[in-house]
């Protein structure tokens, strides 16, 4: 798997104005910066987008404080083809649990076409087969 672009919206310390991280053409990277600047959050975002897992106690803890939802979009190459995975989380309330949406896409001209399964579990299975 080769990451190409990472876009975050309300994920951990990254709020709504975070620019897309373009990794195209980068073969080796070093993440450096002050403590708390978001280095680990970038790696967490990639892991959460691909596998739906993180070091947080719950997915709701990944949503930026004070926000109700978040989204991670990762464009990547696997098996020689380009794909896009979009994973979204809406924070739960005391009366209902949070929800996660997962979409898998392939480029189709200027747009992307969904190849998502019928459920999050089906889509995750497809994604794992690609990886």
PDB file of N, CA and C in Angstrom, residues 35-130:
ATOM      1  N   UNK A  35       6.058  18.496  20.487  1.00  0.00           N
ATOM      2  CA  UNK A  35       5.073  17.611  21.115  1.00  0.00           C
ATOM      3  C   UNK A  35       3.684  18.227  20.967  1.00  0.00           C
ATOM      4  N   UNK A  36       2.722  17.387  20.622  1.00  0.00           N
ATOM      5  CA  UNK A  36       1.345  17.851  20.492  1.00  0.00           C
ATOM      6  C   UNK A  36       1.015  18.528  19.179  1.00  0.00           C
ATOM      7  N   UNK A  37       1.929  18.485  18.212  1.00  0.00           N
ATOM      8  CA  UNK A  37       1.672  19.181  16.943  1.00  0.00           C
ATOM      9  C   UNK A  37       0.892  18.344  15.937  1.00  0.00           C
ATOM     10  N   UNK A  38       0.637  17.060  16.244  1.00  0.00           N
ATOM     11  CA  UNK A  38      -0.210  16.249  15.370  1.00  0.00           C
ATOM     12  C   UNK A  38       0.501  15.201  14.550  1.00  0.00           C
ATOM     13  N   UNK A  39       1.757  14.911  14.846  1.00  0.00           N
ATOM     14  CA  UNK A  39       2.509  13.905  14.081  1.00  0.00           C
ATOM     15  C   UNK A  39       1.861  12.525  14.202  1.00  0.00           C
ATOM     16  N   UNK A  40       1.616  12.093  15.421  1.00  0.00           N
ATOM     17  CA  UNK A  40       1.010  10.773  15.647  1.00  0.00           C
ATOM     18  C   UNK A  40      -0.408  10.706  15.100  1.00  0.00           C
ATOM     19  N   UNK A  41      -1.109  11.829  15.130  1.00  0.00           N
ATOM     20  CA  UNK A  41      -2.488  11.861  14.630  1.00  0.00           C
ATOM     21  C   UNK A  41      -2.544  11.531  13.144  1.00  0.00           C
ATOM     22  N   UNK A  42      -1.521  11.914  12.386  1.00  0.00           N
ATOM     23  CA  UNK A  42      -1.488  11.584  10.958  1.00  0.00           C
ATOM     24  C   UNK A  42      -1.408  10.074  10.755  1.00  0.00           C
ATOM     25  N   UNK A  43      -0.567   9.421  11.540  1.00  0.00           N
ATOM     26  CA  UNK A  43      -0.443   7.965  11.449  1.00  0.00           C
ATOM     27  C   UNK A  43      -1.713   7.276  11.952  1.00  0.00           C
ATOM     28  N   UNK A  44      -2.305   7.818  13.018  1.00  0.00           N
ATOM     29  CA  UNK A  44      -3.569   7.288  13.532  1.00  0.00           C
ATOM     30  C   UNK A  44      -4.664   7.388  12.471  1.00  0.00           C
ATOM     31  N   UNK A  45      -4.680   8.487  11.744  1.00  0.00           N
ATOM     32  CA  UNK A  45      -5.701   8.692  10.711  1.00  0.00           C
ATOM     33  C   UNK A  45      -5.586   7.646   9.606  1.00  0.00           C
ATOM     34  N   UNK A  46      -4.359   7.347   9.193  1.00  0.00           N
ATOM     35  CA  UNK A  46      -4.162   6.336   8.153  1.00  0.00           C
ATOM     36  C   UNK A  46      -4.615   4.972   8.659  1.00  0.00           C
ATOM     37  N   UNK A  47      -4.218   4.630   9.881  1.00  0.00           N
ATOM     38  CA  UNK A  47      -4.614   3.337  10.456  1.00  0.00           C
ATOM     39  C   UNK A  47      -6.127   3.247  10.620  1.00  0.00           C
ATOM     40  N   UNK A  48      -6.748   4.321  11.086  1.00  0.00           N
ATOM     41  CA  UNK A  48      -8.199   4.293  11.297  1.00  0.00           C
ATOM     42  C   UNK A  48      -8.946   4.202   9.960  1.00  0.00           C
ATOM     43  N   UNK A  49      -8.451   4.928   8.948  1.00  0.00           N
ATOM     44  CA  UNK A  49      -9.092   4.874   7.626  1.00  0.00           C
ATOM     45  C   UNK A  49      -9.038   3.464   7.051  1.00  0.00           C
ATOM     46  N   UNK A  50      -7.889   2.817   7.166  1.00  0.00           N
ATOM     47  CA  UNK A  50      -7.715   1.501   6.548  1.00  0.00           C
ATOM     48  C   UNK A  50      -8.305   0.351   7.361  1.00  0.00           C
ATOM     49  N   UNK A  51      -8.083   0.370   8.665  1.00  0.00           N
ATOM     50  CA  UNK A  51      -8.477  -0.782   9.485  1.00  0.00           C
ATOM     51  C   UNK A  51      -9.595  -0.496  10.476  1.00  0.00           C
ATOM     52  N   UNK A  52      -9.959   0.777  10.637  1.00  0.00           N
ATOM     53  CA  UNK A  52     -11.023   1.110  11.581  1.00  0.00           C
ATOM     54  C   UNK A  52     -10.592   0.930  13.023  1.00  0.00           C
ATOM     55  N   UNK A  53      -9.298   0.976  13.268  1.00  0.00           N
ATOM     56  CA  UNK A  53      -8.781   0.782  14.617  1.00  0.00           C
ATOM     57  C   UNK A  53      -7.804   1.902  14.962  1.00  0.00           C
ATOM     58  N   UNK A  54      -7.758   2.233  16.247  1.00  0.00           N
ATOM     59  CA  UNK A  54      -6.829   3.251  16.725  1.00  0.00           C
ATOM     60  C   UNK A  54      -6.492   2.958  18.176  1.00  0.00           C
ATOM     61  N   UNK A  55      -5.645   3.776  18.740  1.00  0.00           N
ATOM     62  CA  UNK A  55      -5.275   3.606  20.146  1.00  0.00           C
ATOM     63  C   UNK A  55      -6.281   4.241  21.094  1.00  0.00           C
ATOM     64  N   UNK A  56      -7.275   4.941  20.565  1.00  0.00           N
ATOM     65  CA  UNK A  56      -8.287   5.587  21.396  1.00  0.00           C
ATOM     66  C   UNK A  56      -9.191   4.538  22.041  1.00  0.00           C
ATOM     67  N   UNK A  57      -9.754   4.890  23.179  1.00  0.00           N
ATOM     68  CA  UNK A  57     -10.662   3.963  23.873  1.00  0.00           C
ATOM     69  C   UNK A  57     -11.913   3.694  23.051  1.00  0.00           C
ATOM     70  N   UNK A  58     -12.398   4.705  22.352  1.00  0.00           N
ATOM     71  CA  UNK A  58     -13.555   4.532  21.464  1.00  0.00           C
ATOM     72  C   UNK A  58     -13.376   5.439  20.259  1.00  0.00           C
ATOM     73  N   UNK A  59     -14.074   5.114  19.185  1.00  0.00           N
ATOM     74  CA  UNK A  59     -13.989   5.948  17.982  1.00  0.00           C
ATOM     75  C   UNK A  59     -14.491   7.365  18.244  1.00  0.00           C
ATOM     76  N   UNK A  60     -15.429   7.522  19.184  1.00  0.00           N
ATOM     77  CA  UNK A  60     -15.921   8.861  19.513  1.00  0.00           C
ATOM     78  C   UNK A  60     -14.803   9.746  20.048  1.00  0.00           C
ATOM     79  N   UNK A  61     -13.787   9.155  20.662  1.00  0.00           N
ATOM     80  CA  UNK A  61     -12.668   9.932  21.193  1.00  0.00           C
ATOM     81  C   UNK A  61     -11.785  10.508  20.086  1.00  0.00           C
ATOM     82  N   UNK A  62     -11.941  10.040  18.862  1.00  0.00           N
ATOM     83  CA  UNK A  62     -11.171  10.551  17.733  1.00  0.00           C
ATOM     84  C   UNK A  62     -11.765  11.839  17.161  1.00  0.00           C
ATOM     85  N   UNK A  63     -13.020  12.114  17.481  1.00  0.00           N
ATOM     86  CA  UNK A  63     -13.701  13.315  16.978  1.00  0.00           C
ATOM     87  C   UNK A  63     -13.175  14.535  17.737  1.00  0.00           C
ATOM     88  N   UNK A  64     -12.787  15.566  16.989  1.00  0.00           N
ATOM     89  CA  UNK A  64     -12.266  16.801  17.590  1.00  0.00           C
ATOM     90  C   UNK A  64     -13.237  17.308  18.651  1.00  0.00           C
ATOM     91  N   UNK A  65     -12.693  17.737  19.781  1.00  0.00           N
ATOM     92  CA  UNK A  65     -13.500  18.192  20.908  1.00  0.00           C
ATOM     93  C   UNK A  65     -14.515  19.257  20.473  1.00  0.00           C
ATOM     94  N   UNK A  66     -15.750  19.064  20.847  1.00  0.00           N
ATOM     95  CA  UNK A  66     -16.808  20.027  20.532  1.00  0.00           C
ATOM     96  C   UNK A  66     -17.485  19.808  19.191  1.00  0.00           C
ATOM     97  N   UNK A  67     -16.992  18.861  18.399  1.00  0.00           N
ATOM     98  CA  UNK A  67     -17.586  18.573  17.096  1.00  0.00           C
ATOM     99  C   UNK A  67     -18.420  17.293  17.188  1.00  0.00           C
ATOM    100  N   UNK A  68     -19.378  17.139  16.307  1.00  0.00           N
ATOM    101  CA  UNK A  68     -20.256  15.968  16.352  1.00  0.00           C
ATOM    102  C   UNK A  68     -19.849  14.863  15.386  1.00  0.00           C
ATOM    103  N   UNK A  69     -18.973  15.196  14.418  1.00  0.00           N
ATOM    104  CA  UNK A  69     -18.579  14.181  13.449  1.00  0.00           C
ATOM    105  C   UNK A  69     -17.180  14.477  12.915  1.00  0.00           C
ATOM    106  N   UNK A  70     -16.613  13.467  12.278  1.00  0.00           N
ATOM    107  CA  UNK A  70     -15.302  13.627  11.649  1.00  0.00           C
ATOM    108  C   UNK A  70     -15.212  12.717  10.448  1.00  0.00           C
ATOM    109  N   UNK A  71     -14.163  12.958   9.647  1.00  0.00           N
ATOM    110  CA  UNK A  71     -13.987  12.200   8.403  1.00  0.00           C
ATOM    111  C   UNK A  71     -12.505  12.119   8.054  1.00  0.00           C
ATOM    112  N   UNK A  72     -12.103  10.948   7.580  1.00  0.00           N
ATOM    113  CA  UNK A  72     -10.742  10.747   7.082  1.00  0.00           C
ATOM    114  C   UNK A  72     -10.862  10.183   5.670  1.00  0.00           C
ATOM    115  N   UNK A  73     -10.168  10.796   4.723  1.00  0.00           N
ATOM    116  CA  UNK A  73     -10.127  10.325   3.345  1.00  0.00           C
ATOM    117  C   UNK A  73      -8.676  10.015   2.997  1.00  0.00           C
ATOM    118  N   UNK A  74      -8.439   8.805   2.515  1.00  0.00           N
ATOM    119  CA  UNK A  74      -7.088   8.387   2.139  1.00  0.00           C
ATOM    120  C   UNK A  74      -7.117   7.833   0.721  1.00  0.00           C
ATOM    121  N   UNK A  75      -6.335   8.447  -0.156  1.00  0.00           N
ATOM    122  CA  UNK A  75      -6.115   7.911  -1.500  1.00  0.00           C
ATOM    123  C   UNK A  75      -4.827   7.114  -1.444  1.00  0.00           C
ATOM    124  N   UNK A  76      -4.840   5.924  -2.029  1.00  0.00           N
ATOM    125  CA  UNK A  76      -3.662   5.067  -1.966  1.00  0.00           C
ATOM    126  C   UNK A  76      -3.593   4.154  -3.184  1.00  0.00           C
ATOM    127  N   UNK A  77      -2.428   3.547  -3.366  1.00  0.00           N
ATOM    128  CA  UNK A  77      -2.231   2.561  -4.423  1.00  0.00           C
ATOM    129  C   UNK A  77      -2.042   1.202  -3.763  1.00  0.00           C
ATOM    130  N   UNK A  78      -2.754   0.223  -4.260  1.00  0.00           N
ATOM    131  CA  UNK A  78      -2.608  -1.166  -3.813  1.00  0.00           C
ATOM    132  C   UNK A  78      -2.752  -2.060  -5.029  1.00  0.00           C
ATOM    133  N   UNK A  79      -1.907  -3.051  -5.127  1.00  0.00           N
ATOM    134  CA  UNK A  79      -1.929  -3.995  -6.250  1.00  0.00           C
ATOM    135  C   UNK A  79      -1.889  -3.272  -7.597  1.00  0.00           C
ATOM    136  N   UNK A  80      -1.193  -2.141  -7.640  1.00  0.00           N
ATOM    137  CA  UNK A  80      -1.014  -1.393  -8.886  1.00  0.00           C
ATOM    138  C   UNK A  80      -2.183  -0.514  -9.286  1.00  0.00           C
ATOM    139  N   UNK A  81      -3.230  -0.439  -8.456  1.00  0.00           N
ATOM    140  CA  UNK A  81      -4.403   0.371  -8.769  1.00  0.00           C
ATOM    141  C   UNK A  81      -4.620   1.426  -7.684  1.00  0.00           C
ATOM    142  N   UNK A  82      -5.237   2.541  -8.080  1.00  0.00           N
ATOM    143  CA  UNK A  82      -5.539   3.611  -7.131  1.00  0.00           C
ATOM    144  C   UNK A  82      -6.919   3.404  -6.518  1.00  0.00           C
ATOM    145  N   UNK A  83      -7.021   3.687  -5.231  1.00  0.00           N
ATOM    146  CA  UNK A  83      -8.272   3.567  -4.486  1.00  0.00           C
ATOM    147  C   UNK A  83      -8.424   4.765  -3.562  1.00  0.00           C
ATOM    148  N   UNK A  84      -9.634   4.970  -3.113  1.00  0.00           N
ATOM    149  CA  UNK A  84      -9.934   5.980  -2.098  1.00  0.00           C
ATOM    150  C   UNK A  84     -10.795   5.322  -1.029  1.00  0.00           C
ATOM    151  N   UNK A  85     -10.400   5.498   0.220  1.00  0.00           N
ATOM    152  CA  UNK A  85     -11.216   5.029   1.325  1.00  0.00           C
ATOM    153  C   UNK A  85     -11.649   6.266   2.122  1.00  0.00           C
ATOM    154  N   UNK A  86     -12.928   6.311   2.438  1.00  0.00           N
ATOM    155  CA  UNK A  86     -13.494   7.398   3.234  1.00  0.00           C
ATOM    156  C   UNK A  86     -14.164   6.753   4.442  1.00  0.00           C
ATOM    157  N   UNK A  87     -13.702   7.129   5.629  1.00  0.00           N
ATOM    158  CA  UNK A  87     -14.314   6.606   6.848  1.00  0.00           C
ATOM    159  C   UNK A  87     -14.792   7.813   7.650  1.00  0.00           C
ATOM    160  N   UNK A  88     -16.070   7.771   8.038  1.00  0.00           N
ATOM    161  CA  UNK A  88     -16.689   8.878   8.776  1.00  0.00           C
ATOM    162  C   UNK A  88     -17.221   8.357  10.109  1.00  0.00           C
ATOM    163  N   UNK A  89     -17.218   9.226  11.088  1.00  0.00           N
ATOM    164  CA  UNK A  89     -17.752   8.877  12.400  1.00  0.00           C
ATOM    165  C   UNK A  89     -18.616  10.010  12.897  1.00  0.00           C
ATOM    166  N   UNK A  90     -19.817   9.667  13.346  1.00  0.00           N
ATOM    167  CA  UNK A  90     -20.700  10.609  14.016  1.00  0.00           C
ATOM    168  C   UNK A  90     -20.729  10.213  15.478  1.00  0.00           C
ATOM    169  N   UNK A  91     -20.423  11.160  16.336  1.00  0.00           N
ATOM    170  CA  UNK A  91     -20.341  10.901  17.776  1.00  0.00           C
ATOM    171  C   UNK A  91     -21.699  10.476  18.324  1.00  0.00           C
ATOM    172  N   UNK A  92     -21.675   9.541  19.237  1.00  0.00           N
ATOM    173  CA  UNK A  92     -22.899   9.077  19.880  1.00  0.00           C
ATOM    174  C   UNK A  92     -23.395  10.067  20.924  1.00  0.00           C
ATOM    175  N   UNK A  93     -24.603   9.837  21.367  1.00  0.00           N
ATOM    176  CA  UNK A  93     -25.201  10.632  22.440  1.00  0.00           C
ATOM    177  C   UNK A  93     -25.556   9.663  23.567  1.00  0.00           C
ATOM    178  N   UNK A  94     -25.959  10.182  24.714  1.00  0.00           N
ATOM    179  CA  UNK A  94     -26.357   9.271  25.791  1.00  0.00           C
ATOM    180  C   UNK A  94     -27.506   8.332  25.398  1.00  0.00           C
ATOM    181  N   UNK A  95     -28.300   8.721  24.416  1.00  0.00           N
ATOM    182  CA  UNK A  95     -29.463   7.908  24.021  1.00  0.00           C
ATOM    183  C   UNK A  95     -29.209   6.982  22.836  1.00  0.00           C
ATOM    184  N   UNK A  96     -28.145   7.252  22.057  1.00  0.00           N
ATOM    185  CA  UNK A  96     -27.873   6.380  20.911  1.00  0.00           C
ATOM    186  C   UNK A  96     -26.371   6.305  20.666  1.00  0.00           C
ATOM    187  N   UNK A  97     -25.934   5.163  20.196  1.00  0.00           N
ATOM    188  CA  UNK A  97     -24.496   5.000  19.942  1.00  0.00           C
ATOM    189  C   UNK A  97     -24.063   5.780  18.693  1.00  0.00           C
ATOM    190  N   UNK A  98     -22.778   6.036  18.597  1.00  0.00           N
ATOM    191  CA  UNK A  98     -22.243   6.691  17.410  1.00  0.00           C
ATOM    192  C   UNK A  98     -22.302   5.755  16.212  1.00  0.00           C
ATOM    193  N   UNK A  99     -22.132   6.319  15.028  1.00  0.00           N
ATOM    194  CA  UNK A  99     -22.181   5.521  13.808  1.00  0.00           C
ATOM    195  C   UNK A  99     -20.930   5.760  12.975  1.00  0.00           C
ATOM    196  N   UNK A 100     -20.503   4.709  12.299  1.00  0.00           N
ATOM    197  CA  UNK A 100     -19.359   4.786  11.403  1.00  0.00           C
ATOM    198  C   UNK A 100     -19.809   4.411  10.004  1.00  0.00           C
ATOM    199  N   UNK A 101     -19.374   5.186   9.028  1.00  0.00           N
ATOM    200  CA  UNK A 101     -19.626   4.895   7.625  1.00  0.00           C
ATOM    201  C   UNK A 101     -18.288   4.637   6.947  1.00  0.00           C
ATOM    202  N   UNK A 102     -18.271   3.682   6.033  1.00  0.00           N
ATOM    203  CA  UNK A 102     -17.051   3.341   5.316  1.00  0.00           C
ATOM    204  C   UNK A 102     -17.378   3.222   3.843  1.00  0.00           C
ATOM    205  N   UNK A 103     -16.610   3.923   3.023  1.00  0.00           N
ATOM    206  CA  UNK A 103     -16.817   3.864   1.574  1.00  0.00           C
ATOM    207  C   UNK A 103     -15.482   3.597   0.899  1.00  0.00           C
ATOM    208  N   UNK A 104     -15.501   2.728  -0.087  1.00  0.00           N
ATOM    209  CA  UNK A 104     -14.328   2.407  -0.887  1.00  0.00           C
ATOM    210  C   UNK A 104     -14.630   2.819  -2.322  1.00  0.00           C
ATOM    211  N   UNK A 105     -13.694   3.521  -2.954  1.00  0.00           N
ATOM    212  CA  UNK A 105     -13.931   4.057  -4.290  1.00  0.00           C
ATOM    213  C   UNK A 105     -12.736   3.804  -5.203  1.00  0.00           C
ATOM    214  N   UNK A 106     -13.009   3.857  -6.505  1.00  0.00           N
ATOM    215  CA  UNK A 106     -11.969   3.808  -7.525  1.00  0.00           C
ATOM    216  C   UNK A 106     -12.148   5.014  -8.433  1.00  0.00           C
ATOM    217  N   UNK A 107     -11.053   5.545  -8.996  1.00  0.00           N
ATOM    218  CA  UNK A 107     -11.183   6.664  -9.924  1.00  0.00           C
ATOM    219  C   UNK A 107     -11.966   6.253 -11.169  1.00  0.00           C
ATOM    220  N   UNK A 108     -12.797   7.171 -11.628  1.00  0.00           N
ATOM    221  CA  UNK A 108     -13.579   6.947 -12.838  1.00  0.00           C
ATOM    222  C   UNK A 108     -13.651   8.283 -13.571  1.00  0.00           C
ATOM    223  N   UNK A 109     -12.686   8.518 -14.443  1.00  0.00           N
ATOM    224  CA  UNK A 109     -12.599   9.822 -15.101  1.00  0.00           C
ATOM    225  C   UNK A 109     -12.193  10.873 -14.085  1.00  0.00           C
ATOM    226  N   UNK A 110     -12.927  11.974 -14.034  1.00  0.00           N
ATOM    227  CA  UNK A 110     -12.647  13.045 -13.075  1.00  0.00           C
ATOM    228  C   UNK A 110     -13.260  12.775 -11.710  1.00  0.00           C
ATOM    229  N   UNK A 111     -14.135  11.806 -11.621  1.00  0.00           N
ATOM    230  CA  UNK A 111     -14.850  11.483 -10.384  1.00  0.00           C
ATOM    231  C   UNK A 111     -14.321  10.188  -9.792  1.00  0.00           C
ATOM    232  N   UNK A 112     -14.958   9.731  -8.722  1.00  0.00           N
ATOM    233  CA  UNK A 112     -14.678   8.426  -8.135  1.00  0.00           C
ATOM    234  C   UNK A 112     -15.978   7.628  -8.104  1.00  0.00           C
ATOM    235  N   UNK A 113     -15.861   6.330  -8.330  1.00  0.00           N
ATOM    236  CA  UNK A 113     -17.017   5.434  -8.339  1.00  0.00           C
ATOM    237  C   UNK A 113     -16.930   4.512  -7.124  1.00  0.00           C
ATOM    238  N   UNK A 114     -18.030   4.400  -6.394  1.00  0.00           N
ATOM    239  CA  UNK A 114     -18.065   3.572  -5.188  1.00  0.00           C
ATOM    240  C   UNK A 114     -18.053   2.086  -5.536  1.00  0.00           C
ATOM    241  N   UNK A 115     -17.224   1.346  -4.820  1.00  0.00           N
ATOM    242  CA  UNK A 115     -17.228  -0.124  -4.901  1.00  0.00           C
ATOM    243  C   UNK A 115     -17.471  -0.675  -3.486  1.00  0.00           C
ATOM    244  N   UNK A 116     -18.237   0.087  -2.737  1.00  0.00           N
ATOM    245  CA  UNK A 116     -18.547  -0.220  -1.351  1.00  0.00           C
ATOM    246  C   UNK A 116     -19.447  -1.445  -1.262  1.00  0.00           C
ATOM    247  N   UNK A 117     -19.248  -2.245  -0.220  1.00  0.00           N
ATOM    248  CA  UNK A 117     -20.107  -3.397   0.024  1.00  0.00           C
ATOM    249  C   UNK A 117     -21.438  -2.961   0.624  1.00  0.00           C
ATOM    250  N   UNK A 118     -22.291  -3.927   0.945  1.00  0.00           N
ATOM    251  CA  UNK A 118     -23.611  -3.632   1.501  1.00  0.00           C
ATOM    252  C   UNK A 118     -23.553  -3.168   2.951  1.00  0.00           C
ATOM    253  N   UNK A 119     -22.500  -3.546   3.665  1.00  0.00           N
ATOM    254  CA  UNK A 119     -22.341  -3.160   5.064  1.00  0.00           C
ATOM    255  C   UNK A 119     -20.908  -2.691   5.284  1.00  0.00           C
ATOM    256  N   UNK A 120     -20.668  -2.081   6.440  1.00  0.00           N
ATOM    257  CA  UNK A 120     -19.301  -1.679   6.793  1.00  0.00           C
ATOM    258  C   UNK A 120     -18.413  -2.913   6.833  1.00  0.00           C
ATOM    259  N   UNK A 121     -18.923  -3.997   7.366  1.00  0.00           N
ATOM    260  CA  UNK A 121     -18.145  -5.242   7.451  1.00  0.00           C
ATOM    261  C   UNK A 121     -17.769  -5.758   6.059  1.00  0.00           C
ATOM    262  N   UNK A 122     -18.711  -5.728   5.113  1.00  0.00           N
ATOM    263  CA  UNK A 122     -18.427  -6.155   3.735  1.00  0.00           C
ATOM    264  C   UNK A 122     -17.353  -5.270   3.087  1.00  0.00           C
ATOM    265  N   UNK A 123     -17.483  -3.960   3.287  1.00  0.00           N
ATOM    266  CA  UNK A 123     -16.521  -3.026   2.713  1.00  0.00           C
ATOM    267  C   UNK A 123     -15.151  -3.218   3.349  1.00  0.00           C
ATOM    268  N   UNK A 124     -15.120  -3.440   4.664  1.00  0.00           N
ATOM    269  CA  UNK A 124     -13.847  -3.675   5.345  1.00  0.00           C
ATOM    270  C   UNK A 124     -13.182  -4.939   4.804  1.00  0.00           C
ATOM    271  N   UNK A 125     -13.956  -5.947   4.539  1.00  0.00           N
ATOM    272  CA  UNK A 125     -13.424  -7.195   3.975  1.00  0.00           C
ATOM    273  C   UNK A 125     -12.790  -6.933   2.614  1.00  0.00           C
ATOM    274  N   UNK A 126     -13.477  -6.157   1.757  1.00  0.00           N
ATOM    275  CA  UNK A 126     -12.925  -5.794   0.440  1.00  0.00           C
ATOM    276  C   UNK A 126     -11.614  -5.033   0.593  1.00  0.00           C
ATOM    277  N   UNK A 127     -11.612  -4.101   1.512  1.00  0.00           N
ATOM    278  CA  UNK A 127     -10.425  -3.290   1.749  1.00  0.00           C
ATOM    279  C   UNK A 127      -9.250  -4.150   2.223  1.00  0.00           C
ATOM    280  N   UNK A 128      -9.502  -5.068   3.114  1.00  0.00           N
ATOM    281  CA  UNK A 128      -8.445  -5.942   3.605  1.00  0.00           C
ATOM    282  C   UNK A 128      -7.905  -6.850   2.492  1.00  0.00           C
ATOM    283  N   UNK A 129      -8.775  -7.277   1.594  1.00  0.00           N
ATOM    284  CA  UNK A 129      -8.318  -8.077   0.456  1.00  0.00           C
ATOM    285  C   UNK A 129      -7.377  -7.278  -0.437  1.00  0.00           C
ATOM    286  N   UNK A 130      -7.643  -5.988  -0.597  1.00  0.00           N
ATOM    287  CA  UNK A 130      -6.779  -5.118  -1.403  1.00  0.00           C
ATOM    288  C   UNK A 130      -5.406  -4.949  -0.758  1.00  0.00           C
TER     289      UNK A 130
END
